[in-house]
Amino acid sequence: MKATDIKDPEYFHKVVDCQYACPAHTPVPEYIRLIAAEQYTEAYMVNWESNVFPGVLGRTCDRPCEPACRRGRVEEEPVAICRLKRVAADHKGDVKHLMPKPAETKNGKRIALIGGGPASLTVARDLAPLGYEIHLYDEQDLAGGMMRSQIPSFRLPAEVLNEEVNFILDMGIHTHLKTYVSSLKEVLEKDYDAIFVGTGAPRGRDLPDLPGRWEAAQSIHIGIEWLASVAFEHTSKIGKKVIVLGGGNTAMDCCRTSRRLGGDEVKVVVRSPFSEMKASPWEKEDAMHEDIPILDCHVPKSFVTENGVLKGMTFEKVHAVYDEKGRRSLVSTGEPDVFIEADEVLMAIGQENSFPWIERDLGIEFDKWEMPMVDSVTFQSTHPKVFFGGDSAFGPKNVITAVAHGHQAAVSIDLFCRGESLQKRPDPMTNLVSQKMGIHEWSYDNAVVDDLRYVVPQADKTMTLANRKVEVELGFNLSVGFKEAQRCLNCDVQTVFNTSRCIECDACMDICPTSCITFTTTGPEEELRQRLIAPAPNTSQYLSVSDLLKTGRVMVKDEDVCLHCGLCAERCPTAAWDMQQYLYSVTKACKLPGAVI
Amino acid sequence: MTYTRPRFRNPHLPVNEIGYTQKDYEGALSTLCAGCGHDSISGAIVQACYELAIEPHRVAKMSGIGCSSKTPAYFLSNSHGFNSVHGRMPSVATGAYLANRDLVYFGVSGDGDTASIGMGQFVHAIRRNLNMVYLVMNNGCYGLTKGQDSATADLGSKSKSGHTNPFQAIDLAGLALELGASFVARSFSGDKTQLVPLLKAAMAHPGFAFIDVISPCVTFNNNPGSTKSYDYVREHLEATATIDFVPIKSEITTQYDAGSTKDLALHDESMIRLHKIAADWDPQNRWSAMNALHQARTKGEILTGLIFLDKGLQDLHTVLDTTDKPLNTLKQPELCPGSKALEEINAGLR
Ligand SMILES: Cc1cc2nc3c(=O)[nH]c(=O)nc-3n(C[C@H](O)[C@H](O)[C@H](O)COP(=O)(O)OP(=O)(O)OC[C@H]3O[C@@H](n4cnc5c(N)ncnc54)[C@H](O)[C@@H]3O)c2cc1C
Ligand SMILES: Cc1ncc(C[n+]2csc(CCOP(=O)(O)OP(=O)(O)O)c2C)c(N)n1
Ligand code: SF4
Ligand code: SF4
Ligand code: SF4
Ligand SMILES: [Mg+2]
């Protein structure tokens, strides 16, 4: 193997598993340490700089960081990264003065944002302080997109959302609400310098051909439309017996909302086996906790109606069969069809993009699935002035992905308006700083605590089911928040090795609790991974390899299970190892005034 | 300020034949100086015991006084241990060995502990051929008392304060050879590929196994001019052979040129396999071993590896014809066989 180049900004970035997995690359360990230090405002700002909606995300994020968290590999459960974000948001002080002010002098450029969801709002936040004049269009009464129309209040209270949406709108954004954009051509004619499309994936899938679908149409709803009408208070009740079709997070929000609007017997019915449902495990748990059974392996066959009144649905029972390639097919079990009674049915079986308002002769190319052709780095479409991001770019994802797209689209729009190449993107900001303060003394808490993951307490079920606006999760209190924060392994405090100082005394290799370090002769990576003190099978994390040492060997470190405990550096007599904090801030159009780096 | 070892271990750690990982052979977190050679030797002992799949409760760690003699705290936490007085480890080991012959005795000493204050005890342990491993962590100084020259410091070796040692060194391996030790080896703390198989062979050897391990004291004797520094030792190493320890029923996969390989069987059917053997050296001939030691010394080199092995010598229990059971397992009928047995004995003396 070649010696590792730690100067490559992506090298240590990948060692910080959570930050690397976060689409917006939030510096997770940095904010977790700030929480442990009771610096909630600073912790909030580290988040806000990266992910724009810490209060929202601390309650609702899909949290791709958590399955990636190192703690899950060396203990059992990852750090509760997401819910710690909420601790920062709930306990922050005044933050407004720490945010960028609207630019005093405008730069003369005008940008249109179509759709007011997290993607567009992120573009607005990044560009407004630079002097751009931002016009935001949305057909709804209020900005926020699906964070407002879809995510139910019992998961995300309106005040939390409003506060974070307003931080952005207060930067002098021109809002054009209750304004449905029916023609992109007309917008282009308004001579904006650039247009960002952040209209999401607004169309819910239907089962138009299922027998009985249209006989009792008033009792059969498309999940996301129904959730939006609940959110905007057009719908306030539902029948006693409800079937929710589908196994994703939308189905979980539909069934839990139904329970709060009068549904006494709410059932989720899904085609796939329980373990393969798309919903996150915690969403399924929360639904079942609210006495909602999940019936898996049931394929809808028909709606049963009597005189135009819905009576229920029939389902075929199936089981999953896999071919050699692991592809699944659902095969009938041969049992008789199952009838389930229902007064109303909610269909939460998928979401699609739809762009009826984009004329097809403007130079924006669409692929065979009717999706715009969008560059995955620059987010530019085939029309140079038109950018896409969020769910509208590559299909439905989540809030944090929309934010990540927004940042990159803002970088592109800024480059574009300044007449620069979109390909030559500024480098991320990085910084590597020693944490040594003395013998046995580091400026971070290097002790590894044994505590298992703490559970977030919930409000009493009788209270939350009685009112859809009562938030279910209560969040960690400060003392539990502190203990959970201490579980973080500080994966951003890197073990930096200096070959020329090493005297090959083996002290680091002997002390390392997780047997990460081996001194050996070099070889091809695959073979080397097998003959380390402990084999290193996880190829998604690096092996760090030093230059040749005096004895002709190299130092090989498996980055996969390092605890960042600092013992290697502690035991090194020549300080060939040092613990250095690596800060990585993804390229953004606008930096915070007091940003850490 | 925290200096504790986390509880988490590598989830991919392999397990040995009895289902233990290396973690089960660890000791407390070391308090020796960072980079001390002694810690590497502790690491090698952990590795050797893990690889031999010894049940930790079958090992007794014996030591004297010194940084080296502290190390039994840092390996094999689940084993027995006796940290005795300065230079007195051999007599405590003798007593323990006579009381319970079933344990693996692992003695750890320092060059001060052995070559000065404990010399008298050391020579008698060899003479009696106790079935034990006697390992000296040899740093040429009294580390614990701040680095005074020890009796193994080489003539002319420079100390950290700049003064030159005016005395000749005692070569403990040469002494052991002369006194008739049945297993003599030398190694270097910084070379686990050699030290670990030597430790395994020493533990398998049914008699007194002496290993002199050069182990730099980073704090007091790792300076330029010292002949026990990491750099000096690395530059002057010369091995008798490359050594493999081959346990029962296992197969060797590495191929070596025929002729340069030699197998030495140990009593428990395991064996030592030597490759790239030095010219004119026969590990089973005491003269040849002495010769090799002297020649290396004349050339200014440090001879490492297995130096001598004698399988013929009887260990102390055999010589004394003692009971083959540990004393603590002898029950009343054996210890007090009754009046009839007494009469028989008396009759035999009439
Ligand atoms: C039920 C449900 C629950 C969800 N829960 C979560 C969750 O817990 N966590 C999470 O991370 N993600 C969740 N999501 C996904 C998340 O809401 C979206 O991925 C995210 O909001 C996408 O952001 P966006 O900016 O791309 O667009 P959106 O948030 O979809 O916003 C698009 C906006 O554009 C407006 N618009 C569309 N077309 C036009 C037009 N022609 N003219 C004017 N305005 C227009 C819409 O009114 C909407 O306000 C959920 C989705 C659903 C359906
Ligand atoms: C009876 C007695 N005399 C002297 C001492 C002081 N003393 C403690 S350790 C030591 C020398 C240790 O040297 P060595 O055995 O080489 O161990 P090292 O610290 O070098 O590993 C001495 C002289 C003592 N503890 N007890
Ligand atoms: S332990 Fe901390 S820094 Fe490491 S991946 Fe988990 S949250 Fe991130
Ligand atoms: S910080 Fe050093 S000693 Fe601690 S786990 Fe990582 S490599 Fe091992
Ligand atoms: S003084 Fe020397 S021998 Fe003792 S612990 Fe320190 S380095 Fe090791
Ligand atoms: Mg010594």
Short mmCIF file of C-alpha atoms and ligand atoms in Angstrom, two decimals, chain B residues 32-33 36 38 67 139 143-144 217-220, ligand 5:
data_model
loop_
_atom_site.label_atom_id
_atom_site.label_comp_id
_atom_site.label_asym_id
_atom_site.label_seq_id
_atom_site.Cartn_x
_atom_site.Cartn_y
_atom_site.Cartn_z
CA LEU B 32 5.84 2.57 33.38
CA CYS B 33 7.34 5.38 31.33
CA CYS B 36 9.69 1.58 28.08
CA HIS B 38 9.40 -3.59 29.45
CA CYS B 67 10.40 -1.45 36.94
CA ASN B 139 18.20 -2.34 30.34
CA GLY B 143 15.48 2.05 36.08
CA LEU B 144 13.31 2.28 39.16
CA CYS B 217 15.00 2.22 29.44
CA VAL B 218 13.76 5.21 27.45
CA THR B 219 14.06 7.53 30.36
CA PHE B 220 17.56 6.81 31.68
S1 SF4 C 5 12.58 4.25 34.34
FE1 SF4 C 5 13.27 3.13 32.57
S2 SF4 C 5 12.87 1.00 33.04
FE2 SF4 C 5 11.66 2.24 34.45
S3 SF4 C 5 9.67 2.47 33.46
FE3 SF4 C 5 10.89 4.22 32.90
S4 SF4 C 5 11.80 3.64 30.96
FE4 SF4 C 5 11.09 1.76 31.91
#
